[in-house]
Tab-separated table of C-alpha atoms and ligand atoms in Angstrom:
chain	number	residue	atom	x	y	z
A	1	MET	CA	24.663	-56.035	14.593
A	2	THR	CA	23.924	-53.177	14.457
A	3	ALA	CA	23.620	-50.008	16.686
A	4	ALA	CA	20.551	-49.055	17.689
A	5	ILE	CA	20.747	-45.225	16.174
A	6	LYS	CA	20.908	-43.295	19.923
A	7	ARG	CA	17.670	-39.827	19.391
A	8	LYS	CA	19.549	-37.418	20.818
A	9	THR	CA	18.113	-33.843	21.851
A	10	LEU	CA	19.020	-31.558	20.317
A	11	LYS	CA	18.714	-27.972	22.810
A	12	VAL	CA	19.084	-25.064	20.979
A	13	PRO	CA	20.365	-22.418	22.626
A	14	ALA	CA	18.745	-19.613	22.651
A	15	ALA	CA	20.697	-16.987	19.768
A	16	PRO	CA	22.672	-14.283	21.494
A	17	HIS	CA	21.053	-11.281	20.874
A	18	ALA	CA	17.428	-12.176	20.891
A	19	GLU	CA	14.973	-9.878	21.775
A	20	GLU	CA	12.976	-9.198	24.202
A	21	PRO	CA	9.558	-8.852	22.303
A	22	PRO	CA	8.125	-5.627	21.988
A	23	PHE	CA	3.810	-6.521	22.907
A	24	LYS	CA	3.416	-9.536	24.806
A	25	LYS	CA	0.096	-9.946	22.596
A	26	VAL	CA	-1.533	-8.367	18.802
A	27	LEU	CA	-3.785	-8.117	17.808
A	28	ILE	CA	-4.428	-7.760	13.774
A	29	ALA	CA	-7.321	-5.320	12.786
A	30	ASN	CA	-7.286	-7.185	9.023
A	31	ARG	CA	-7.796	-9.801	6.493
A	32	GLY	CA	-5.912	-11.782	4.041
A	33	GLU	CA	-2.245	-11.315	3.426
A	34	ILE	CA	-1.822	-8.319	5.583
A	35	ALA	CA	-3.130	-9.741	8.846
A	36	LEU	CA	-0.198	-12.637	7.596
A	37	ARG	CA	1.848	-10.073	7.650
A	38	VAL	CA	1.749	-8.545	10.679
A	39	ILE	CA	1.637	-12.119	11.563
A	40	LEU	CA	4.928	-13.138	10.478
A	41	ALA	CA	6.594	-10.088	11.448
A	42	CYS	CA	4.962	-10.701	15.875
A	43	LYS	CA	6.362	-14.971	14.652
A	44	GLU	CA	9.540	-13.414	14.068
A	45	LEU	CA	9.708	-11.201	17.331
A	46	GLY	CA	7.800	-13.290	20.059
A	47	ILE	CA	4.785	-12.285	20.335
A	48	GLN	CA	1.385	-13.764	21.048
A	49	THR	CA	-1.950	-12.779	18.299
A	50	VAL	CA	-5.067	-12.974	18.496
A	51	ALA	CA	-7.153	-12.752	14.205
A	52	VAL	CA	-10.401	-11.401	14.782
A	53	TYR	CA	-12.764	-12.382	11.454
A	54	SER	CA	-15.646	-11.787	9.700
A	55	GLU	CA	-18.363	-14.913	8.632
A	56	ALA	CA	-17.376	-14.531	4.946
A	57	ASP	CA	-13.260	-16.183	6.598
A	58	ARG	CA	-14.102	-17.924	9.313
A	59	ASN	CA	-11.400	-21.285	7.300
A	60	SER	CA	-8.480	-17.742	6.601
A	61	LEU	CA	-5.564	-17.436	6.859
A	62	HIS	CA	-4.823	-15.358	9.076
A	63	VAL	CA	-6.952	-17.178	11.554
A	64	ARG	CA	-5.617	-20.326	11.029
A	65	PHE	CA	-2.627	-19.095	12.198
A	66	ALA	CA	-3.411	-16.782	14.487
A	67	ASP	CA	-2.700	-17.689	17.989
A	68	GLU	CA	-6.124	-17.008	18.799
A	69	GLU	CA	-9.617	-15.610	16.720
A	70	VAL	CA	-12.081	-13.778	17.294
A	71	CYS	CA	-15.136	-13.419	15.104
A	72	ILE	CA	-16.568	-10.380	14.992
A	73	GLY	CA	-19.610	-10.361	12.791
A	74	PRO	CA	-20.683	-10.554	9.563
A	75	ALA	CA	-19.072	-10.620	5.588
A	76	PRO	CA	-20.338	-7.036	4.918
A	77	SER	CA	-16.901	-5.281	5.847
A	78	ALA	CA	-19.288	-2.089	8.246
A	79	LYS	CA	-20.574	-5.305	10.334
A	80	SER	CA	-16.738	-6.726	10.818
A	81	TYR	CA	-13.366	-4.991	9.654
A	82	LEU	CA	-14.604	-1.677	10.189
A	83	ASN	CA	-17.466	-2.564	13.303
A	84	ILE	CA	-14.686	-0.698	15.909
A	85	PRO	CA	-16.634	-1.776	19.524
A	86	GLN	CA	-16.072	-5.205	17.477
A	87	VAL	CA	-12.182	-5.134	17.289
A	88	ILE	CA	-12.129	-3.446	20.825
A	89	ALA	CA	-14.067	-6.353	22.611
A	90	ALA	CA	-11.720	-8.740	20.661
A	91	ALA	CA	-8.712	-6.524	21.321
A	92	GLU	CA	-10.180	-6.299	25.873
A	93	VAL	CA	-11.861	-10.019	25.596
A	94	THR	CA	-7.995	-11.769	24.356
A	95	GLY	CA	-6.039	-8.745	26.284
A	96	ALA	CA	-4.227	-7.827	23.584
A	97	GLU	CA	-1.813	-5.138	24.026
A	98	ALA	CA	-1.978	-3.581	20.451
A	99	ILE	CA	-3.752	-3.051	17.471
A	100	HIS	CA	-1.886	-3.833	13.603
A	101	PRO	CA	-4.521	-2.158	11.394
A	102	GLY	CA	-2.752	-2.834	8.472
A	103	TYR	CA	-3.724	-1.169	5.671
A	104	GLY	CA	-7.437	0.333	4.329
A	105	PHE	CA	-10.463	-0.747	6.537
A	106	LEU	CA	-9.353	1.279	10.365
A	107	SER	CA	-5.703	1.991	9.075
A	108	GLU	CA	-6.138	5.756	8.946
A	109	ASN	CA	-9.581	5.899	11.398
A	110	ALA	CA	-8.659	9.009	13.774
A	111	TYR	CA	-11.869	8.179	16.251
A	112	PHE	CA	-10.616	4.411	16.384
A	113	VAL	CA	-7.292	4.899	17.222
A	114	GLU	CA	-9.026	7.497	19.950
A	115	VAL	CA	-10.689	4.952	21.024
A	116	CYS	CA	-8.101	3.256	21.219
A	117	GLN	CA	-5.983	4.596	23.672
A	118	ALA	CA	-9.048	5.208	25.426
A	119	CYS	CA	-8.778	1.812	26.298
A	120	GLY	CA	-5.657	1.618	27.226
A	121	ILE	CA	-4.964	0.205	24.143
A	122	ASN	CA	-1.818	0.852	21.683
A	123	PHE	CA	-2.657	1.634	18.370
A	124	ILE	CA	1.076	0.509	15.364
A	125	GLY	CA	0.857	3.929	13.587
A	126	PRO	CA	0.934	7.273	14.453
A	127	ASN	CA	-1.247	9.673	16.573
A	128	PRO	CA	-4.805	10.921	15.683
A	129	GLU	CA	-4.059	14.294	15.333
A	130	ILE	CA	-1.561	13.044	12.169
A	131	ILE	CA	-4.145	11.101	11.403
A	132	ARG	CA	-6.597	13.723	10.802
A	133	LYS	CA	-3.704	15.825	9.855
A	134	MET	CA	-2.826	13.724	6.779
A	135	GLY	CA	-5.983	11.903	6.152
A	136	ASN	CA	-7.607	14.558	4.459
A	137	LYS	CA	-6.555	15.255	1.900
A	138	ALA	CA	-6.990	19.067	1.603
A	139	GLN	CA	-6.047	19.734	4.731
A	140	ALA	CA	-3.081	18.198	3.704
A	141	LYS	CA	-1.466	19.955	0.516
A	142	ALA	CA	-2.205	23.517	3.404
A	143	THR	CA	-0.072	21.406	5.620
A	144	MET	CA	2.586	21.192	3.694
A	145	GLN	CA	2.777	24.513	1.726
A	146	ALA	CA	2.972	26.053	4.814
A	147	ALA	CA	5.718	23.375	5.641
A	148	GLY	CA	7.652	25.024	2.350
A	149	ILE	CA	7.356	21.121	0.012
A	150	PRO	CA	6.656	21.246	-3.516
A	151	LEU	CA	2.794	21.329	-4.025
A	152	MET	CA	0.857	20.067	-7.651
A	153	PRO	CA	-0.672	23.200	-8.837
A	154	GLY	CA	-4.209	23.804	-7.515
A	155	SER	CA	-7.383	25.715	-5.965
A	156	ASP	CA	-6.257	27.090	-3.210
A	157	GLY	CA	-7.753	24.306	-0.673
A	158	LEU	CA	-11.337	22.870	-1.244
A	159	VAL	CA	-13.612	24.131	-3.638
A	160	GLU	CA	-17.587	24.923	-3.161
A	161	THR	CA	-19.224	25.631	-6.250
A	162	VAL	CA	-19.175	25.250	-9.772
A	163	ASP	CA	-17.710	29.382	-10.656
A	164	GLU	CA	-15.327	28.933	-7.974
A	165	ALA	CA	-13.817	25.318	-10.186
A	166	LEU	CA	-14.169	27.195	-12.971
A	167	ALA	CA	-12.573	30.456	-11.439
A	168	ASN	CA	-10.175	28.286	-10.635
A	169	ALA	CA	-9.565	26.106	-13.344
A	170	GLU	CA	-9.038	28.938	-15.850
A	171	GLN	CA	-6.225	29.971	-13.769
A	172	ILE	CA	-4.488	27.260	-13.195
A	173	GLY	CA	-5.203	25.780	-17.007
A	174	TYR	CA	-6.751	23.008	-18.096
A	175	PRO	CA	-6.641	20.375	-17.801
A	176	VAL	CA	-7.384	20.364	-14.822
A	177	ILE	CA	-8.582	16.978	-12.102
A	178	VAL	CA	-11.247	17.476	-9.041
A	179	LYS	CA	-10.843	14.908	-5.504
A	180	ALA	CA	-12.021	14.390	-2.880
A	181	SER	CA	-11.073	15.657	-0.331
A	182	ALA	CA	-11.608	12.192	0.914
A	183	GLY	CA	-10.388	10.168	-1.086
A	184	GLY	CA	-8.844	7.045	-1.408
A	185	GLY	CA	-7.833	3.832	-3.517
A	186	GLY	CA	-7.487	5.897	-6.592
A	187	ARG	CA	-11.826	7.181	-6.208
A	188	GLY	CA	-13.492	10.085	-6.212
A	189	MET	CA	-11.361	11.702	-8.987
A	190	ARG	CA	-12.423	13.583	-11.929
A	191	ILE	CA	-10.151	14.136	-15.060
A	192	CYS	CA	-11.736	17.976	-16.948
A	193	ASN	CA	-9.838	19.052	-20.453
A	194	ASN	CA	-12.993	22.117	-20.798
A	195	ALA	CA	-14.755	24.735	-19.518
A	196	GLU	CA	-18.024	23.128	-20.888
A	197	GLU	CA	-17.516	19.617	-19.242
A	198	LEU	CA	-17.099	20.729	-15.763
A	199	PRO	CA	-20.360	21.552	-14.296
A	200	GLU	CA	-20.801	18.420	-14.554
A	201	LEU	CA	-17.540	16.415	-13.730
A	202	TYR	CA	-17.967	18.901	-11.176
A	203	HIS	CA	-20.724	18.217	-9.294
A	204	THR	CA	-20.321	13.633	-10.885
A	205	ALA	CA	-17.314	13.427	-8.319
A	206	ARG	CA	-18.761	15.252	-5.589
A	207	SER	CA	-22.242	13.030	-4.983
A	208	GLU	CA	-19.890	10.115	-5.814
A	209	ALA	CA	-17.016	11.148	-2.725
A	210	LYS	CA	-19.903	11.023	-1.210
A	211	ILE	CA	-21.828	7.785	-2.480
A	212	ALA	CA	-18.311	6.711	-1.429
A	213	PHE	CA	-16.437	8.623	0.839
A	214	GLY	CA	-19.925	10.150	3.283
A	215	ASP	CA	-17.789	13.599	2.507
A	216	ASP	CA	-18.521	15.414	-1.042
A	217	ALA	CA	-15.714	18.398	-0.669
A	218	VAL	CA	-13.406	18.519	-3.943
A	219	TYR	CA	-9.994	20.150	-4.757
A	220	MET	CA	-9.172	20.893	-7.913
A	221	GLU	CA	-5.491	19.984	-9.459
A	222	LYS	CA	-3.649	20.911	-12.482
A	223	TYR	CA	-3.684	17.315	-14.486
A	224	LEU	CA	-0.032	16.362	-15.446
A	225	LEU	CA	-0.459	14.794	-18.619
A	226	GLU	CA	2.421	12.059	-18.369
A	227	PRO	CA	3.651	11.722	-14.916
A	228	ARG	CA	4.825	9.374	-13.051
A	229	HIS	CA	4.251	8.122	-9.256
A	230	ILE	CA	7.266	7.864	-6.975
A	231	GLU	CA	6.954	7.634	-3.446
A	232	VAL	CA	9.365	7.396	-0.723
A	233	GLN	CA	8.415	4.653	2.644
A	234	ILE	CA	8.762	7.098	6.306
A	235	MET	CA	9.737	5.480	9.778
A	236	GLY	CA	10.091	7.570	12.263
A	237	ASP	CA	10.113	6.578	15.704
A	238	LEU	CA	8.780	9.011	19.321
A	239	TYR	CA	12.045	9.963	20.123
A	240	GLY	CA	12.011	12.290	16.609
A	241	ASN	CA	14.102	10.466	14.645
A	242	ILE	CA	13.164	9.811	10.920
A	243	VAL	CA	14.129	8.190	8.385
A	244	HIS	CA	13.630	7.798	4.782
A	245	LEU	CA	14.004	4.192	3.205
A	246	GLY	CA	13.833	5.634	-0.812
A	247	GLU	CA	12.003	5.617	-3.386
A	248	ARG	CA	8.699	3.476	-4.934
A	249	GLU	CA	8.266	3.914	-8.402
A	250	CYS	CA	4.399	2.897	-8.352
A	251	SER	CA	3.928	4.773	-12.213
A	252	ILE	CA	2.283	1.035	-14.378
A	253	GLN	CA	-0.986	1.866	-12.749
A	254	ARG	CA	-4.671	1.504	-13.964
A	255	ARG	CA	-8.003	3.341	-12.278
A	256	HIS	CA	-5.827	5.818	-10.347
A	257	GLN	CA	-4.591	1.723	-8.853
A	258	LYS	CA	-1.264	1.202	-8.870
A	259	LEU	CA	-0.745	-2.999	-10.283
A	260	ILE	CA	3.038	-2.657	-10.050
A	261	GLU	CA	5.747	-1.346	-7.695
A	262	GLU	CA	9.375	-1.705	-7.816
A	263	SER	CA	12.155	0.356	-5.790
A	264	PRO	CA	14.020	1.942	-6.921
A	265	SER	CA	12.951	3.598	-9.329
A	266	GLY	CA	14.951	3.853	-12.779
A	267	ALA	CA	13.634	7.245	-13.312
A	268	ILE	CA	15.863	9.386	-11.248
A	269	THR	CA	19.090	10.562	-10.891
A	270	GLN	CA	20.803	9.952	-7.745
A	271	GLU	CA	20.932	13.201	-7.071
A	272	LEU	CA	17.125	14.141	-7.588
A	273	ARG	CA	16.854	10.950	-5.175
A	274	GLU	CA	18.312	12.098	-3.017
A	275	ARG	CA	16.466	15.632	-3.364
A	276	ILE	CA	12.558	13.654	-3.302
A	277	CYS	CA	13.563	11.550	-0.365
A	278	ALA	CA	15.529	14.610	0.981
A	279	MET	CA	12.025	16.514	1.395
A	280	ALA	CA	10.248	13.669	1.845
A	281	VAL	CA	12.208	13.176	5.760
A	282	LYS	CA	11.072	17.059	5.873
A	283	ALA	CA	7.021	16.867	4.925
A	284	ALA	CA	7.258	14.320	8.172
A	285	ARG	CA	8.824	16.192	10.338
A	286	ALA	CA	6.785	19.243	10.040
A	287	VAL	CA	3.866	17.047	11.330
A	288	GLY	CA	6.233	15.410	13.751
A	289	TYR	CA	5.243	12.424	12.207
A	290	TYR	CA	6.203	8.856	14.121
A	291	ASN	CA	6.122	5.496	12.752
A	292	ALA	CA	5.598	3.956	9.226
A	293	GLY	CA	4.415	6.168	6.045
A	294	THR	CA	4.669	7.348	3.034
A	295	ILE	CA	5.019	10.373	1.153
A	296	GLU	CA	3.019	10.556	-2.814
A	297	PHE	CA	4.718	13.070	-4.646
A	298	LEU	CA	3.907	13.305	-9.292
A	299	LEU	CA	7.477	13.706	-11.248
A	300	ASP	CA	6.883	15.397	-14.393
A	301	LYS	CA	9.376	15.504	-17.719
A	302	ARG	CA	11.099	18.086	-16.469
A	303	GLY	CA	12.256	16.487	-12.894
A	304	ASP	CA	10.293	18.250	-10.950
A	305	PHE	CA	8.425	17.012	-8.721
A	306	PHE	CA	5.288	17.667	-6.117
A	307	PHE	CA	3.537	16.747	-3.165
A	308	MET	CA	0.035	14.103	-4.120
A	309	GLU	CA	-0.871	12.999	-0.730
A	310	MET	CA	0.398	10.762	2.608
A	311	ASN	CA	-0.467	7.486	4.191
A	312	THR	CA	-0.066	7.053	7.966
A	313	ARG	CA	0.005	3.335	7.381
A	314	VAL	CA	1.791	1.340	6.242
A	315	GLN	CA	1.378	0.098	2.275
A	316	VAL	CA	0.660	-2.653	0.235
A	317	GLU	CA	4.070	-2.459	-1.540
A	318	HIS	CA	6.165	-2.164	1.207
A	319	PRO	CA	7.720	-5.627	0.757
A	320	VAL	CA	9.774	-3.857	-2.977
A	321	THR	CA	11.572	-1.262	0.067
A	322	GLU	CA	12.219	-3.975	2.077
A	323	MET	CA	13.683	-5.916	-0.333
A	324	VAL	CA	16.421	-3.955	-1.190
A	325	THR	CA	16.593	-2.231	2.632
A	326	GLY	CA	17.106	-5.793	4.239
A	327	ILE	CA	14.476	-3.489	6.382
A	328	ASP	CA	11.334	-5.855	8.403
A	329	ILE	CA	8.847	-2.425	8.014
A	330	VAL	CA	6.357	-4.626	9.964
A	331	LYS	CA	8.711	-5.597	12.642
A	332	GLU	CA	9.579	-2.550	12.605
A	333	GLN	CA	6.413	-0.666	13.076
A	334	LEU	CA	5.878	-2.649	15.990
A	335	ARG	CA	8.612	-1.558	17.926
A	336	ILE	CA	8.416	1.575	17.574
A	337	ALA	CA	4.741	1.779	19.034
A	338	ALA	CA	6.978	0.027	21.639
A	339	GLY	CA	8.470	2.877	22.408
A	340	GLN	CA	11.305	1.350	20.918
A	341	ARG	CA	13.690	3.326	18.972
A	342	LEU	CA	14.059	3.083	15.532
A	343	THR	CA	17.131	0.061	15.208
A	344	PHE	CA	18.907	2.159	12.396
A	345	THR	CA	19.895	5.440	10.926
A	346	GLN	CA	19.715	6.756	7.529
A	347	ALA	CA	23.463	5.848	7.171
A	348	ASP	CA	22.211	2.072	7.374
A	349	VAL	CA	19.618	2.724	4.495
A	350	VAL	CA	20.903	1.241	2.196
A	351	GLN	CA	18.823	0.598	-1.764
A	352	ARG	CA	20.917	-2.510	-2.800
A	353	GLY	CA	19.331	-4.289	-5.891
A	354	HIS	CA	16.252	-3.706	-7.024
A	355	ALA	CA	13.148	-5.303	-6.250
A	356	ILE	CA	9.460	-5.438	-8.751
A	357	GLU	CA	6.136	-6.426	-7.002
A	358	CYS	CA	3.209	-7.688	-9.532
A	359	ARG	CA	-0.104	-7.017	-7.361
A	360	ILE	CA	-2.446	-10.583	-7.998
A	361	ASN	CA	-6.062	-10.075	-7.937
A	362	ALA	CA	-8.851	-12.041	-8.347
A	363	GLU	CA	-10.051	-10.709	-11.749
A	364	ASP	CA	-10.611	-11.188	-15.597
A	365	PRO	CA	-7.373	-8.970	-16.319
A	366	TRP	CA	-8.622	-7.893	-19.681
A	367	LYS	CA	-12.233	-6.497	-18.231
A	368	PHE	CA	-10.856	-6.264	-14.784
A	369	THR	CA	-13.329	-7.509	-12.893
A	370	PRO	CA	-13.933	-9.343	-9.889
A	371	CYS	CA	-14.376	-12.636	-10.340
A	372	PRO	CA	-14.537	-15.005	-7.113
A	373	GLY	CA	-14.439	-18.455	-6.035
A	374	ARG	CA	-13.142	-21.075	-5.370
A	375	ILE	CA	-9.587	-21.931	-6.147
A	376	THR	CA	-8.730	-25.590	-7.429
A	377	ALA	CA	-4.848	-25.740	-7.856
A	378	LEU	CA	-2.247	-24.227	-6.593
A	379	ASN	CA	1.028	-23.493	-6.754
A	380	PHE	CA	3.209	-20.191	-6.075
A	381	PRO	CA	6.691	-19.514	-7.418
A	382	GLY	CA	10.181	-19.997	-5.501
A	383	GLY	CA	13.807	-20.417	-5.729
A	384	PRO	CA	16.320	-17.822	-5.894
A	385	GLY	CA	14.455	-13.658	-5.276
A	386	ILE	CA	10.833	-15.112	-4.996
A	387	ARG	CA	8.685	-13.913	-2.027
A	388	VAL	CA	4.939	-14.209	-1.903
A	389	ASP	CA	2.302	-12.034	0.265
A	390	THR	CA	-0.557	-14.375	0.597
A	391	ALA	CA	-3.055	-15.529	2.348
A	392	MET	CA	-4.447	-17.973	-0.668
A	393	TYR	CA	-4.363	-21.383	-0.268
A	394	GLN	CA	-5.901	-24.902	-2.668
A	395	ASP	CA	-9.489	-25.036	-2.038
A	396	ALA	CA	-9.302	-21.805	-0.493
A	397	VAL	CA	-12.340	-19.652	-1.255
A	398	ILE	CA	-12.400	-15.720	-2.763
A	399	PRO	CA	-15.751	-14.584	-0.966
A	400	PRO	CA	-17.038	-10.833	-3.598
A	401	THR	CA	-17.079	-9.049	-0.715
A	402	TYR	CA	-13.274	-7.946	-0.205
A	403	ASP	CA	-10.874	-6.014	-2.511
A	404	SER	CA	-9.651	-8.713	-5.389
A	405	MET	CA	-5.965	-8.776	-4.419
A	406	VAL	CA	-5.089	-12.038	-3.713
A	407	ALA	CA	-1.568	-12.107	-3.790
A	408	LYS	CA	1.723	-10.195	-4.449
A	409	LEU	CA	4.886	-11.697	-6.305
A	410	ILE	CA	7.225	-9.980	-5.745
A	411	ALA	CA	10.962	-10.832	-7.168
A	412	TYR	CA	14.622	-9.718	-6.346
A	413	GLY	CA	17.283	-8.914	-8.580
A	414	ASN	CA	21.620	-7.955	-8.333
A	415	ASN	CA	20.025	-5.409	-10.970
A	416	ARG	CA	16.708	-4.789	-12.802
A	417	THR	CA	17.222	-6.970	-15.414
A	418	GLU	CA	18.171	-9.966	-12.900
A	419	ALA	CA	14.338	-8.901	-10.624
A	420	LEU	CA	12.874	-8.734	-14.495
A	421	ALA	CA	13.833	-12.131	-15.310
A	422	ARG	CA	13.015	-13.700	-12.066
A	423	MET	CA	10.033	-12.363	-12.531
A	424	ARG	CA	9.149	-13.751	-16.041
A	425	ARG	CA	10.237	-16.941	-14.101
A	426	ALA	CA	7.702	-16.865	-10.914
A	427	LEU	CA	4.933	-15.375	-13.358
A	428	ASP	CA	5.344	-18.965	-15.568
A	429	THR	CA	5.736	-21.141	-13.120
A	430	LEU	CA	2.284	-19.657	-10.294
A	431	VAL	CA	-0.622	-21.531	-11.472
A	432	ILE	CA	-4.178	-19.913	-9.775
A	433	GLU	CA	-7.270	-21.981	-10.602
A	434	GLY	CA	-10.485	-21.573	-9.890
A	435	VAL	CA	-10.396	-17.918	-10.520
A	436	LYS	CA	-9.234	-15.887	-13.999
A	437	THR	CA	-6.277	-13.534	-12.071
A	438	THR	CA	-4.340	-10.711	-13.274
A	439	ALA	CA	-1.358	-12.922	-13.495
A	440	PRO	CA	-1.386	-13.315	-17.854
A	441	LEU	CA	-1.784	-9.777	-17.482
A	442	HIS	CA	1.814	-9.391	-15.843
A	443	ARG	CA	3.324	-12.079	-18.328
A	444	LYS	CA	2.648	-9.843	-21.496
A	445	ILE	CA	3.274	-6.164	-19.161
A	446	MET	CA	6.963	-7.662	-18.211
A	447	ASP	CA	8.078	-8.514	-21.535
A	448	HIS	CA	6.844	-5.169	-23.003
A	449	PRO	CA	9.572	-2.897	-24.734
A	450	ASP	CA	8.425	-0.027	-23.021
A	451	PHE	CA	8.676	-2.101	-19.223
A	452	ILE	CA	11.186	-3.020	-19.963
A	453	SER	CA	13.206	0.184	-20.819
A	454	GLY	CA	11.485	1.756	-17.588
A	455	GLY	CA	9.973	4.239	-20.817
A	456	PHE	CA	6.658	4.183	-18.804
A	457	SER	CA	4.119	6.817	-16.937
A	458	THR	CA	0.671	6.710	-14.825
A	459	LYS	CA	-0.886	6.619	-18.894
A	460	TRP	CA	1.074	3.747	-19.991
A	461	MET	CA	-1.479	0.899	-18.547
A	462	GLU	CA	-4.054	2.296	-21.262
A	463	THR	CA	-2.319	2.964	-23.992
A	464	PHE	CA	-0.752	-0.731	-23.509
A	465	MET	CA	-4.829	-2.223	-23.185
A	466	ALA	CA	-5.287	-0.392	-26.564
A	467	GLU	CA	-2.233	-1.859	-27.599
A	468	LEU	CA	-4.053	-5.231	-26.436
A	469	ASP	CA	-7.526	-4.485	-27.425
A	470	ALA	CA	-6.779	-3.542	-31.058
A	471	GLU	CA	-4.302	-7.370	-30.873
A	472	ARG	CA	-7.616	-9.517	-29.715
B	501	ADP	P1	-5.458	8.113	-3.995
B	501	ADP	O1	-5.794	8.611	-2.438
B	501	ADP	O2	-7.083	8.115	-4.872
B	501	ADP	O3	-4.706	6.991	-4.143
B	501	ADP	P2	-3.914	9.923	-5.430
B	501	ADP	O4	-4.018	11.083	-5.052
B	501	ADP	O5	-2.661	8.891	-4.504
B	501	ADP	O6	-5.437	9.115	-5.166
B	501	ADP	O7	-4.201	9.622	-6.901
B	501	ADP	C1	-3.817	8.077	-6.780
B	501	ADP	C2	-2.980	8.364	-8.524
B	501	ADP	O8	-3.678	8.759	-9.932
B	501	ADP	C3	-1.919	8.837	-8.985
B	501	ADP	O9	-0.459	7.550	-8.477
B	501	ADP	C4	-1.559	9.716	-10.116
B	501	ADP	O10	-1.660	8.791	-11.363
B	501	ADP	C5	-3.115	10.384	-10.505
B	501	ADP	N1	-3.796	11.261	-9.903
B	501	ADP	C6	-3.893	11.837	-8.958
B	501	ADP	N2	-3.684	12.903	-9.107
B	501	ADP	C7	-3.482	13.729	-10.366
B	501	ADP	C8	-2.661	14.483	-10.919
B	501	ADP	N3	-2.633	16.040	-10.398
B	501	ADP	N4	-2.447	15.309	-12.079
B	501	ADP	C9	-1.581	13.526	-12.410
B	501	ADP	N5	-2.668	12.140	-11.908
B	501	ADP	C10	-2.632	12.596	-11.316
């Protein structure tokens, strides 16, 4: 006789130090992988989530995995994800206490933060004064100069006429870069090699800035030929505690947009790391910064570094820092916004091992043209040390309306060599069919001697693409 197997009801005891959720309900004013990333953090903290979505995103994963969802308008961002009254109404209707803005969209919009405040909704980020100060790049530079932070040599504020541009360039020395003060995402920049081409480039930069950002204010800087982009992750709470989470290396860029990020950077010594990170904390302190932020620097060949800009939000590349520090930046953002103290001190922050992130874009990998469409087959890599941040799934449709970044593949190893080996095998087992992606390009970069040796600058992709063109 076989004894019937009785099912036992397993009572799972509460974790001994389970924390009170910082909020009851949070609305995520974003889409795609970052909306999902925030939802995951909320789930771990026991926070209810509200997704907002455009008509094009009705079937998105962030909608599926949130506890509640509200459609906020048609596909164009201006009518949905940037539509402040709709986002606020969604928060009010659902009773969300706080809004996480992710990156892009409303994340650095000081006016939006003011509206949140006026409606009694907690904005998960710094206050509007800080966002205004740092969002305008020319003004941010002036603030940083006053705080004693080394700046990229350049114009003293905005450059309002061609004559002024010429005089500035003369003083700075060519090549120079004309940059939109309201710029972002690698747009609104023009590099200029001599006085002959400056007038035309100056005007193009201004008119482009006007179209892209609705603001044609520009400033100028010395253009460094082969710098490295090094940035420092900052976290601060409402009680004046500010710590850094180490640096990220973001020099692999195409058209001034990051493609691959790493932490730590192989380009700096421990001594330089400490100086850059201390400078970043000083910069953040100068503006009374709180929540998550990033201070971006350019590093020249002599080891001098210069402040470039500050991003007052979570960055796309935050996972590499999370992997090496073990700190969950998004959960920390939520706690800070709820008025909790940082859960760690500077002494607790240790960069252990190495992490690399490849941004997988739905683009033709050789021409970089967007490639929206339906995912017909999909396999995400797994195994030790691999993390995939994405909202993609089999049969998902990537709309043409938004950013083409569809996944972030992150590899962690005890050292860079192991992280690279893991990234290679992860790329080899990543299957995305139906749309073209930049994965094959990343696979090639992972095998390139310059990338393996770490000997690259922000210029490197240009040379590499030319190499690839010549091969084909
Ligand atoms: P955005 O806000 O659009 O990302 P950034 O000011 O952060 O613009 O610059 C993006 C990238 O452009 C940098 O990482 C760097 O590669 C390049 N860049 C910007 N300013 C300079 C400069 N003065 N010299 C050399 N490269 C620069």
